[in-house]
Amino acid sequence: MRLLAHPLALYILVLGLGAIIGSFLSMLVYRLPIMLRRSWEEDCQALTARRETDRPRGVFNLALPPSHCPQCQTRLGWLENIPLIGFVALRGRCRHCRAPIPPRYFLIELVTTVAAALSLARFGAAPAAILAFTASACLIALTFIDWKEQLLPDVLTLPLLWLGLLVNIGGRFASLEAAVIGAASGYLSLWLIYHAFRLLTGKEGMGYGDFKLFAAAGAWVGWQLLPLLLLLASLAGAVVGLTLIALKRQGRSAPMPFGPYLAGAFWLALFYGHPLLATYLHLAHGR
Ligand SMILES: [Zn+2]
């Protein structure tokens, strides 16, 4: 443990752990939506009392089958299982069938590694850093799942909400009072915006997952930061959306997930909320 007292050793350890957890998250982002879809299909079949079709459905969860190429099913070797390095060593292609590996895998591992280092830098070698990194990991998984599938699974948003309330019992990131009001008002405010928007335009601009994610944000950072958080998420979403339309990468009416922007603003508020709020108020008052 003497070695860990050295800041450099601590950072190396945290970067390594971040990369390993990032590798787990990239697997989660791929597998969780498939697991959920299978379970919904089974529920539908049970409801309509239809027999299970005879197509083979092997065990598929977060642990099994072992990591493999989704194209040719070849199992990954030890080198390819190393986060970040595996992708670079393979130059982004399967060793066996040369099918391209989505850059998402590398991106998730990289972002998670950076989040681990920033948690240590911002909160020090303290429980707050582990909690902030736990929230970061959850937000990274939600961002990529929503981006890929337009889905914010309850199995991630709801535990994030409960955890936010629990960690704030001692007032770690916000007072418990601000956290409870934040959770309730976060959900309610987006619910109201959603229904007002639907009444006015007949379109659905968000999903219920967004309300739960915003409620989780309120539970972690307290209600005071929610208006600024929503402003940042909307601005970022509008800038990216308009850029994609301008570049003709996306149609005007194509669905665009809001979760990634909410998650990004949530992360900023958790890590740098108070300096951000101070800057915002300073600018707003023109002083
Ligand atoms: Zn392959």
PDB file of C-alpha atoms and ligand atoms in Angstrom:
ATOM      1  CA  MET A   1       0.000   0.000   0.000  1.00  0.00           C
ATOM      2  CA  ARG A   2       3.040   2.302   0.436  1.00  0.00           C
ATOM      3  CA  LEU A   3       3.374   2.364  -3.350  1.00  0.00           C
ATOM      4  CA  LEU A   4      -0.198   3.655  -3.748  1.00  0.00           C
ATOM      5  CA  ALA A   5       0.662   6.652  -1.620  1.00  0.00           C
ATOM      6  CA  HIS A   6       2.606   7.898  -4.640  1.00  0.00           C
ATOM      7  CA  PRO A   7       0.229  10.009  -6.786  1.00  0.00           C
ATOM      8  CA  LEU A   8       1.627   8.640 -10.058  1.00  0.00           C
ATOM      9  CA  ALA A   9       1.119   5.014  -8.963  1.00  0.00           C
ATOM     10  CA  LEU A  10      -2.418   5.860  -7.877  1.00  0.00           C
ATOM     11  CA  TYR A  11      -3.167   7.426 -11.270  1.00  0.00           C
ATOM     12  CA  ILE A  12      -1.765   4.418 -13.138  1.00  0.00           C
ATOM     13  CA  LEU A  13      -3.936   2.099 -11.048  1.00  0.00           C
ATOM     14  CA  VAL A  14      -7.042   4.246 -11.622  1.00  0.00           C
ATOM     15  CA  LEU A  15      -6.392   4.505 -15.382  1.00  0.00           C
ATOM     16  CA  GLY A  16      -6.043   0.719 -15.600  1.00  0.00           C
ATOM     17  CA  LEU A  17      -9.242   0.158 -13.618  1.00  0.00           C
ATOM     18  CA  GLY A  18     -11.028   2.749 -15.756  1.00  0.00           C
ATOM     19  CA  ALA A  19     -10.006   0.955 -18.954  1.00  0.00           C
ATOM     20  CA  ILE A  20     -11.168  -2.416 -17.597  1.00  0.00           C
ATOM     21  CA  ILE A  21     -14.532  -1.000 -16.514  1.00  0.00           C
ATOM     22  CA  GLY A  22     -14.762   0.754 -19.892  1.00  0.00           C
ATOM     23  CA  SER A  23     -14.306  -2.591 -21.579  1.00  0.00           C
ATOM     24  CA  PHE A  24     -17.148  -3.990 -19.457  1.00  0.00           C
ATOM     25  CA  LEU A  25     -19.335  -1.000 -20.405  1.00  0.00           C
ATOM     26  CA  SER A  26     -18.731  -1.452 -24.137  1.00  0.00           C
ATOM     27  CA  MET A  27     -19.928  -5.047 -23.728  1.00  0.00           C
ATOM     28  CA  LEU A  28     -22.929  -3.869 -21.669  1.00  0.00           C
ATOM     29  CA  VAL A  29     -23.894  -1.331 -24.344  1.00  0.00           C
ATOM     30  CA  TYR A  30     -23.926  -4.098 -26.944  1.00  0.00           C
ATOM     31  CA  ARG A  31     -25.593  -6.831 -24.895  1.00  0.00           C
ATOM     32  CA  LEU A  32     -28.120  -5.131 -22.611  1.00  0.00           C
ATOM     33  CA  PRO A  33     -30.472  -3.927 -25.378  1.00  0.00           C
ATOM     34  CA  ILE A  34     -30.434  -7.432 -26.929  1.00  0.00           C
ATOM     35  CA  MET A  35     -31.167  -9.013 -23.514  1.00  0.00           C
ATOM     36  CA  LEU A  36     -34.038  -6.577 -22.927  1.00  0.00           C
ATOM     37  CA  ARG A  37     -35.495  -7.135 -26.390  1.00  0.00           C
ATOM     38  CA  ARG A  38     -35.417 -10.906 -25.897  1.00  0.00           C
ATOM     39  CA  SER A  39     -37.141 -10.630 -22.553  1.00  0.00           C
ATOM     40  CA  TRP A  40     -39.838  -8.304 -24.042  1.00  0.00           C
ATOM     41  CA  GLU A  41     -40.395 -10.762 -26.886  1.00  0.00           C
ATOM     42  CA  GLU A  42     -40.808 -13.569 -24.382  1.00  0.00           C
ATOM     43  CA  ASP A  43     -43.337 -11.489 -22.433  1.00  0.00           C
ATOM     44  CA  CYS A  44     -45.272 -10.839 -25.638  1.00  0.00           C
ATOM     45  CA  GLN A  45     -45.269 -14.512 -26.509  1.00  0.00           C
ATOM     46  CA  ALA A  46     -46.450 -15.415 -23.010  1.00  0.00           C
ATOM     47  CA  LEU A  47     -49.226 -12.848 -23.263  1.00  0.00           C
ATOM     48  CA  THR A  48     -50.434 -14.027 -26.641  1.00  0.00           C
ATOM     49  CA  ALA A  49     -49.948 -17.644 -25.489  1.00  0.00           C
ATOM     50  CA  ARG A  50     -47.853 -18.446 -28.525  1.00  0.00           C
ATOM     51  CA  ARG A  51     -45.351 -21.280 -28.441  1.00  0.00           C
ATOM     52  CA  GLU A  52     -41.686 -20.488 -28.431  1.00  0.00           C
ATOM     53  CA  THR A  53     -40.467 -20.677 -32.012  1.00  0.00           C
ATOM     54  CA  ASP A  54     -37.948 -23.366 -32.767  1.00  0.00           C
ATOM     55  CA  ARG A  55     -35.146 -20.978 -33.575  1.00  0.00           C
ATOM     56  CA  PRO A  56     -32.199 -21.676 -31.300  1.00  0.00           C
ATOM     57  CA  ARG A  57     -31.667 -19.199 -28.499  1.00  0.00           C
ATOM     58  CA  GLY A  58     -28.519 -19.866 -26.545  1.00  0.00           C
ATOM     59  CA  VAL A  59     -27.716 -18.369 -23.192  1.00  0.00           C
ATOM     60  CA  PHE A  60     -27.077 -14.657 -23.645  1.00  0.00           C
ATOM     61  CA  ASN A  61     -26.304 -12.447 -20.667  1.00  0.00           C
ATOM     62  CA  LEU A  62     -23.538 -10.153 -19.490  1.00  0.00           C
ATOM     63  CA  ALA A  63     -21.214 -13.065 -18.651  1.00  0.00           C
ATOM     64  CA  LEU A  64     -22.027 -15.559 -21.401  1.00  0.00           C
ATOM     65  CA  PRO A  65     -21.112 -16.270 -24.141  1.00  0.00           C
ATOM     66  CA  PRO A  66     -17.458 -15.152 -23.787  1.00  0.00           C
ATOM     67  CA  SER A  67     -16.406 -12.149 -25.898  1.00  0.00           C
ATOM     68  CA  HIS A  68     -16.555 -13.033 -29.557  1.00  0.00           C
ATOM     69  CA  CYS A  69     -16.788 -11.448 -32.996  1.00  0.00           C
ATOM     70  CA  PRO A  70     -20.516 -10.915 -33.702  1.00  0.00           C
ATOM     71  CA  GLN A  71     -19.854 -11.615 -37.415  1.00  0.00           C
ATOM     72  CA  CYS A  72     -17.968 -14.921 -37.371  1.00  0.00           C
ATOM     73  CA  GLN A  73     -18.360 -15.935 -33.674  1.00  0.00           C
ATOM     74  CA  THR A  74     -14.587 -16.366 -33.265  1.00  0.00           C
ATOM     75  CA  ARG A  75     -13.666 -15.982 -29.616  1.00  0.00           C
ATOM     76  CA  LEU A  76     -11.296 -13.166 -28.745  1.00  0.00           C
ATOM     77  CA  GLY A  77      -7.741 -14.030 -27.782  1.00  0.00           C
ATOM     78  CA  TRP A  78      -6.095 -12.649 -24.643  1.00  0.00           C
ATOM     79  CA  LEU A  79      -4.473  -9.737 -26.457  1.00  0.00           C
ATOM     80  CA  GLU A  80      -7.759  -8.699 -28.063  1.00  0.00           C
ATOM     81  CA  ASN A  81      -9.458  -8.730 -24.667  1.00  0.00           C
ATOM     82  CA  ILE A  82      -7.132  -6.044 -23.306  1.00  0.00           C
ATOM     83  CA  PRO A  83      -9.067  -2.754 -23.276  1.00  0.00           C
ATOM     84  CA  LEU A  84      -7.859  -0.008 -25.674  1.00  0.00           C
ATOM     85  CA  ILE A  85      -4.751  -1.994 -26.707  1.00  0.00           C
ATOM     86  CA  GLY A  86      -6.812  -4.831 -28.234  1.00  0.00           C
ATOM     87  CA  PHE A  87      -8.601  -2.473 -30.623  1.00  0.00           C
ATOM     88  CA  VAL A  88      -5.370  -0.769 -31.678  1.00  0.00           C
ATOM     89  CA  ALA A  89      -3.526  -4.096 -32.109  1.00  0.00           C
ATOM     90  CA  LEU A  90      -6.324  -5.341 -34.398  1.00  0.00           C
ATOM     91  CA  ARG A  91      -6.508  -1.960 -36.208  1.00  0.00           C
ATOM     92  CA  GLY A  92     -10.276  -2.067 -35.698  1.00  0.00           C
ATOM     93  CA  ARG A  93     -10.912  -5.331 -37.566  1.00  0.00           C
ATOM     94  CA  CYS A  94     -11.670  -8.937 -36.565  1.00  0.00           C
ATOM     95  CA  ARG A  95      -8.514 -11.050 -36.817  1.00  0.00           C
ATOM     96  CA  HIS A  96     -10.465 -13.916 -38.374  1.00  0.00           C
ATOM     97  CA  CYS A  97     -13.069 -12.493 -40.779  1.00  0.00           C
ATOM     98  CA  ARG A  98     -11.753  -8.895 -41.084  1.00  0.00           C
ATOM     99  CA  ALA A  99     -15.187  -7.511 -40.217  1.00  0.00           C
ATOM    100  CA  PRO A 100     -14.800  -3.950 -38.896  1.00  0.00           C
ATOM    101  CA  ILE A 101     -15.193  -3.555 -35.124  1.00  0.00           C
ATOM    102  CA  PRO A 102     -17.391  -0.510 -34.391  1.00  0.00           C
ATOM    103  CA  PRO A 103     -15.168   2.394 -33.155  1.00  0.00           C
ATOM    104  CA  ARG A 104     -17.735   2.688 -30.343  1.00  0.00           C
ATOM    105  CA  TYR A 105     -15.840  -0.012 -28.413  1.00  0.00           C
ATOM    106  CA  PHE A 106     -12.625   2.004 -28.386  1.00  0.00           C
ATOM    107  CA  LEU A 107     -14.486   5.253 -27.680  1.00  0.00           C
ATOM    108  CA  ILE A 108     -16.323   3.830 -24.638  1.00  0.00           C
ATOM    109  CA  GLU A 109     -13.085   2.425 -23.186  1.00  0.00           C
ATOM    110  CA  LEU A 110     -11.305   5.734 -23.736  1.00  0.00           C
ATOM    111  CA  VAL A 111     -14.077   7.904 -22.272  1.00  0.00           C
ATOM    112  CA  THR A 112     -14.376   5.627 -19.217  1.00  0.00           C
ATOM    113  CA  THR A 113     -10.607   5.759 -18.626  1.00  0.00           C
ATOM    114  CA  VAL A 114     -10.679   9.560 -18.801  1.00  0.00           C
ATOM    115  CA  ALA A 115     -13.709   9.654 -16.447  1.00  0.00           C
ATOM    116  CA  ALA A 116     -11.794   7.537 -13.905  1.00  0.00           C
ATOM    117  CA  ALA A 117      -8.822   9.924 -13.982  1.00  0.00           C
ATOM    118  CA  LEU A 118     -11.089  12.992 -13.721  1.00  0.00           C
ATOM    119  CA  SER A 119     -12.940  11.464 -10.735  1.00  0.00           C
ATOM    120  CA  LEU A 120      -9.637  11.127  -8.901  1.00  0.00           C
ATOM    121  CA  ALA A 121      -8.455  14.582  -9.980  1.00  0.00           C
ATOM    122  CA  ARG A 122     -11.700  16.298  -8.949  1.00  0.00           C
ATOM    123  CA  PHE A 123     -12.580  14.457  -5.719  1.00  0.00           C
ATOM    124  CA  GLY A 124      -9.215  13.061  -4.579  1.00  0.00           C
ATOM    125  CA  ALA A 125      -8.589   9.574  -3.173  1.00  0.00           C
ATOM    126  CA  ALA A 126     -11.908   9.627  -1.300  1.00  0.00           C
ATOM    127  CA  PRO A 127     -15.274   7.816  -1.398  1.00  0.00           C
ATOM    128  CA  ALA A 128     -16.739  10.761  -3.356  1.00  0.00           C
ATOM    129  CA  ALA A 129     -14.425   9.867  -6.272  1.00  0.00           C
ATOM    130  CA  ILE A 130     -15.695   6.262  -6.360  1.00  0.00           C
ATOM    131  CA  LEU A 131     -19.321   7.461  -6.217  1.00  0.00           C
ATOM    132  CA  ALA A 132     -18.755  10.074  -8.919  1.00  0.00           C
ATOM    133  CA  PHE A 133     -17.077   7.457 -11.108  1.00  0.00           C
ATOM    134  CA  THR A 134     -19.986   5.030 -10.543  1.00  0.00           C
ATOM    135  CA  ALA A 135     -22.398   7.703 -11.774  1.00  0.00           C
ATOM    136  CA  SER A 136     -20.050   8.461 -14.713  1.00  0.00           C
ATOM    137  CA  ALA A 137     -19.933   4.793 -15.751  1.00  0.00           C
ATOM    138  CA  CYS A 138     -23.723   4.591 -15.641  1.00  0.00           C
ATOM    139  CA  LEU A 139     -24.027   7.787 -17.710  1.00  0.00           C
ATOM    140  CA  ILE A 140     -21.543   6.515 -20.307  1.00  0.00           C
ATOM    141  CA  ALA A 141     -23.540   3.276 -20.738  1.00  0.00           C
ATOM    142  CA  LEU A 142     -26.823   5.244 -20.993  1.00  0.00           C
ATOM    143  CA  THR A 143     -25.348   7.694 -23.524  1.00  0.00           C
ATOM    144  CA  PHE A 144     -24.185   4.995 -25.899  1.00  0.00           C
ATOM    145  CA  ILE A 145     -27.286   2.791 -25.517  1.00  0.00           C
ATOM    146  CA  ASP A 146     -29.560   5.771 -26.201  1.00  0.00           C
ATOM    147  CA  TRP A 147     -27.427   6.909 -29.131  1.00  0.00           C
ATOM    148  CA  LYS A 148     -27.471   3.417 -30.656  1.00  0.00           C
ATOM    149  CA  GLU A 149     -30.982   2.222 -29.770  1.00  0.00           C
ATOM    150  CA  GLN A 150     -33.014   5.273 -28.655  1.00  0.00           C
ATOM    151  CA  LEU A 151     -33.486   3.540 -25.331  1.00  0.00           C
ATOM    152  CA  LEU A 152     -32.693   4.465 -21.722  1.00  0.00           C
ATOM    153  CA  PRO A 153     -33.200   1.173 -19.834  1.00  0.00           C
ATOM    154  CA  ASP A 154     -34.915   1.316 -16.423  1.00  0.00           C
ATOM    155  CA  VAL A 155     -32.337  -1.151 -15.093  1.00  0.00           C
ATOM    156  CA  LEU A 156     -29.798   1.688 -15.368  1.00  0.00           C
ATOM    157  CA  THR A 157     -31.805   4.895 -14.803  1.00  0.00           C
ATOM    158  CA  LEU A 158     -33.707   3.750 -11.690  1.00  0.00           C
ATOM    159  CA  PRO A 159     -30.704   2.409  -9.688  1.00  0.00           C
ATOM    160  CA  LEU A 160     -28.888   5.638 -10.607  1.00  0.00           C
ATOM    161  CA  LEU A 161     -31.802   7.587  -9.113  1.00  0.00           C
ATOM    162  CA  TRP A 162     -31.902   5.536  -5.875  1.00  0.00           C
ATOM    163  CA  LEU A 163     -28.135   5.719  -5.510  1.00  0.00           C
ATOM    164  CA  GLY A 164     -28.238   9.499  -5.885  1.00  0.00           C
ATOM    165  CA  LEU A 165     -30.745   9.775  -3.022  1.00  0.00           C
ATOM    166  CA  LEU A 166     -28.707   7.379  -0.849  1.00  0.00           C
ATOM    167  CA  VAL A 167     -25.342   9.108  -1.341  1.00  0.00           C
ATOM    168  CA  ASN A 168     -26.915  12.432  -0.451  1.00  0.00           C
ATOM    169  CA  ILE A 169     -28.191  11.200   2.932  1.00  0.00           C
ATOM    170  CA  GLY A 170     -24.997  12.691   4.285  1.00  0.00           C
ATOM    171  CA  GLY A 171     -25.266  15.654   1.877  1.00  0.00           C
ATOM    172  CA  ARG A 172     -22.249  14.588  -0.181  1.00  0.00           C
ATOM    173  CA  PHE A 173     -23.131  16.283  -3.489  1.00  0.00           C
ATOM    174  CA  ALA A 174     -26.335  18.099  -2.430  1.00  0.00           C
ATOM    175  CA  SER A 175     -28.440  18.277   0.725  1.00  0.00           C
ATOM    176  CA  LEU A 176     -30.903  15.388   1.102  1.00  0.00           C
ATOM    177  CA  GLU A 177     -33.749  17.888   0.874  1.00  0.00           C
ATOM    178  CA  ALA A 178     -32.427  19.305  -2.423  1.00  0.00           C
ATOM    179  CA  ALA A 179     -31.908  15.742  -3.727  1.00  0.00           C
ATOM    180  CA  VAL A 180     -35.461  14.573  -2.949  1.00  0.00           C
ATOM    181  CA  ILE A 181     -37.009  17.732  -4.417  1.00  0.00           C
ATOM    182  CA  GLY A 182     -34.602  17.398  -7.363  1.00  0.00           C
ATOM    183  CA  ALA A 183     -35.693  13.824  -8.124  1.00  0.00           C
ATOM    184  CA  ALA A 184     -39.392  14.647  -8.023  1.00  0.00           C
ATOM    185  CA  SER A 185     -39.176  17.975  -9.849  1.00  0.00           C
ATOM    186  CA  GLY A 186     -36.779  16.537 -12.445  1.00  0.00           C
ATOM    187  CA  TYR A 187     -39.296  13.899 -13.462  1.00  0.00           C
ATOM    188  CA  LEU A 188     -42.274  16.242 -13.270  1.00  0.00           C
ATOM    189  CA  SER A 189     -40.714  19.108 -15.230  1.00  0.00           C
ATOM    190  CA  LEU A 190     -39.811  16.971 -18.266  1.00  0.00           C
ATOM    191  CA  TRP A 191     -43.167  15.198 -18.047  1.00  0.00           C
ATOM    192  CA  LEU A 192     -44.903  18.588 -18.268  1.00  0.00           C
ATOM    193  CA  ILE A 193     -42.682  19.772 -21.140  1.00  0.00           C
ATOM    194  CA  TYR A 194     -43.310  16.500 -22.987  1.00  0.00           C
ATOM    195  CA  HIS A 195     -47.094  16.761 -22.715  1.00  0.00           C
ATOM    196  CA  ALA A 196     -47.161  20.484 -23.540  1.00  0.00           C
ATOM    197  CA  PHE A 197     -44.974  19.827 -26.603  1.00  0.00           C
ATOM    198  CA  ARG A 198     -47.218  16.961 -27.690  1.00  0.00           C
ATOM    199  CA  LEU A 199     -50.369  19.058 -27.302  1.00  0.00           C
ATOM    200  CA  LEU A 200     -48.876  21.915 -29.312  1.00  0.00           C
ATOM    201  CA  THR A 201     -47.113  19.998 -32.090  1.00  0.00           C
ATOM    202  CA  GLY A 202     -48.594  16.491 -32.022  1.00  0.00           C
ATOM    203  CA  LYS A 203     -45.015  15.153 -31.865  1.00  0.00           C
ATOM    204  CA  GLU A 204     -43.171  13.321 -29.126  1.00  0.00           C
ATOM    205  CA  GLY A 205     -39.900  15.064 -28.403  1.00  0.00           C
ATOM    206  CA  MET A 206     -38.690  12.792 -25.611  1.00  0.00           C
ATOM    207  CA  GLY A 207     -39.334   9.462 -23.957  1.00  0.00           C
ATOM    208  CA  TYR A 208     -40.118   8.415 -20.402  1.00  0.00           C
ATOM    209  CA  GLY A 209     -36.482   7.313 -20.020  1.00  0.00           C
ATOM    210  CA  ASP A 210     -35.467  10.976 -20.330  1.00  0.00           C
ATOM    211  CA  PHE A 211     -37.734  11.894 -17.380  1.00  0.00           C
ATOM    212  CA  LYS A 212     -36.157   9.166 -15.237  1.00  0.00           C
ATOM    213  CA  LEU A 213     -32.641  10.232 -16.203  1.00  0.00           C
ATOM    214  CA  PHE A 214     -33.441  13.867 -15.348  1.00  0.00           C
ATOM    215  CA  ALA A 215     -34.948  12.701 -12.026  1.00  0.00           C
ATOM    216  CA  ALA A 216     -31.682  10.839 -11.343  1.00  0.00           C
ATOM    217  CA  ALA A 217     -29.762  14.044 -12.112  1.00  0.00           C
ATOM    218  CA  GLY A 218     -31.914  15.895  -9.578  1.00  0.00           C
ATOM    219  CA  ALA A 219     -31.222  13.187  -6.987  1.00  0.00           C
ATOM    220  CA  TRP A 220     -27.449  13.539  -7.456  1.00  0.00           C
ATOM    221  CA  VAL A 221     -26.931  17.298  -7.887  1.00  0.00           C
ATOM    222  CA  GLY A 222     -30.042  18.768  -6.198  1.00  0.00           C
ATOM    223  CA  TRP A 223     -32.883  20.776  -7.767  1.00  0.00           C
ATOM    224  CA  GLN A 224     -30.914  24.037  -7.847  1.00  0.00           C
ATOM    225  CA  LEU A 225     -28.742  22.882 -10.765  1.00  0.00           C
ATOM    226  CA  LEU A 226     -31.582  21.385 -12.855  1.00  0.00           C
ATOM    227  CA  PRO A 227     -32.539  24.528 -14.851  1.00  0.00           C
ATOM    228  CA  LEU A 228     -28.910  25.093 -15.878  1.00  0.00           C
ATOM    229  CA  LEU A 229     -28.505  21.377 -16.652  1.00  0.00           C
ATOM    230  CA  LEU A 230     -31.575  21.396 -18.918  1.00  0.00           C
ATOM    231  CA  LEU A 231     -30.386  24.566 -20.631  1.00  0.00           C
ATOM    232  CA  LEU A 232     -26.963  23.038 -21.368  1.00  0.00           C
ATOM    233  CA  ALA A 233     -28.481  19.760 -22.626  1.00  0.00           C
ATOM    234  CA  SER A 234     -30.957  21.575 -24.895  1.00  0.00           C
ATOM    235  CA  LEU A 235     -28.276  23.881 -26.311  1.00  0.00           C
ATOM    236  CA  ALA A 236     -25.907  20.981 -26.987  1.00  0.00           C
ATOM    237  CA  GLY A 237     -28.737  18.950 -28.538  1.00  0.00           C
ATOM    238  CA  ALA A 238     -29.797  21.864 -30.766  1.00  0.00           C
ATOM    239  CA  VAL A 239     -26.226  22.587 -31.919  1.00  0.00           C
ATOM    240  CA  VAL A 240     -25.500  18.927 -32.741  1.00  0.00           C
ATOM    241  CA  GLY A 241     -28.938  18.412 -34.329  1.00  0.00           C
ATOM    242  CA  LEU A 242     -28.670  21.493 -36.559  1.00  0.00           C
ATOM    243  CA  THR A 243     -25.096  20.580 -37.517  1.00  0.00           C
ATOM    244  CA  LEU A 244     -26.185  17.063 -38.541  1.00  0.00           C
ATOM    245  CA  ILE A 245     -29.083  18.492 -40.582  1.00  0.00           C
ATOM    246  CA  ALA A 246     -26.752  21.062 -42.206  1.00  0.00           C
ATOM    247  CA  LEU A 247     -24.275  18.316 -43.075  1.00  0.00           C
ATOM    248  CA  LYS A 248     -27.247  16.307 -44.401  1.00  0.00           C
ATOM    249  CA  ARG A 249     -26.234  13.460 -42.137  1.00  0.00           C
ATOM    250  CA  GLN A 250     -29.745  13.372 -40.756  1.00  0.00           C
ATOM    251  CA  GLY A 251     -33.254  14.234 -41.944  1.00  0.00           C
ATOM    252  CA  ARG A 252     -35.207  17.040 -40.306  1.00  0.00           C
ATOM    253  CA  SER A 253     -37.766  14.643 -38.831  1.00  0.00           C
ATOM    254  CA  ALA A 254     -35.404  11.776 -37.932  1.00  0.00           C
ATOM    255  CA  PRO A 255     -35.667  10.869 -34.230  1.00  0.00           C
ATOM    256  CA  MET A 256     -32.771  12.215 -32.211  1.00  0.00           C
ATOM    257  CA  PRO A 257     -32.119  10.852 -28.739  1.00  0.00           C
ATOM    258  CA  PHE A 258     -32.032  13.470 -25.977  1.00  0.00           C
ATOM    259  CA  GLY A 259     -30.430  11.098 -23.421  1.00  0.00           C
ATOM    260  CA  PRO A 260     -26.788  11.687 -24.463  1.00  0.00           C
ATOM    261  CA  TYR A 261     -27.138  15.474 -23.956  1.00  0.00           C
ATOM    262  CA  LEU A 262     -28.939  15.049 -20.634  1.00  0.00           C
ATOM    263  CA  ALA A 263     -26.268  12.575 -19.516  1.00  0.00           C
ATOM    264  CA  GLY A 264     -23.441  14.929 -20.588  1.00  0.00           C
ATOM    265  CA  ALA A 265     -24.979  17.904 -18.772  1.00  0.00           C
ATOM    266  CA  PHE A 266     -25.659  15.688 -15.711  1.00  0.00           C
ATOM    267  CA  TRP A 267     -21.987  14.723 -15.662  1.00  0.00           C
ATOM    268  CA  LEU A 268     -20.842  18.356 -15.939  1.00  0.00           C
ATOM    269  CA  ALA A 269     -23.203  19.417 -13.154  1.00  0.00           C
ATOM    270  CA  LEU A 270     -22.001  16.607 -10.875  1.00  0.00           C
ATOM    271  CA  PHE A 271     -18.318  17.365 -11.409  1.00  0.00           C
ATOM    272  CA  TYR A 272     -18.272  21.125 -11.959  1.00  0.00           C
ATOM    273  CA  GLY A 273     -21.809  22.244 -11.038  1.00  0.00           C
ATOM    274  CA  HIS A 274     -20.978  24.898  -8.512  1.00  0.00           C
ATOM    275  CA  PRO A 275     -18.333  26.757 -10.554  1.00  0.00           C
ATOM    276  CA  LEU A 276     -20.672  26.457 -13.585  1.00  0.00           C
ATOM    277  CA  LEU A 277     -23.607  27.930 -11.675  1.00  0.00           C
ATOM    278  CA  ALA A 278     -21.448  30.772 -10.365  1.00  0.00           C
ATOM    279  CA  THR A 279     -20.248  31.576 -13.906  1.00  0.00           C
ATOM    280  CA  TYR A 280     -23.788  31.406 -15.262  1.00  0.00           C
ATOM    281  CA  LEU A 281     -25.193  33.724 -12.595  1.00  0.00           C
ATOM    282  CA  HIS A 282     -22.283  36.088 -13.137  1.00  0.00           C
ATOM    283  CA  LEU A 283     -23.019  36.224 -16.893  1.00  0.00           C
ATOM    284  CA  ALA A 284     -26.799  36.427 -16.402  1.00  0.00           C
ATOM    285  CA  HIS A 285     -26.470  39.438 -14.136  1.00  0.00           C
ATOM    286  CA  GLY A 286     -23.872  41.000 -16.404  1.00  0.00           C
ATOM    287  CA  ARG A 287     -21.530  41.619 -13.531  1.00  0.00           C
TER     288      ARG A 287
HETATM  289 ZN    ZN B   1     -14.958 -12.102 -37.103  1.00  0.00          ZN
END
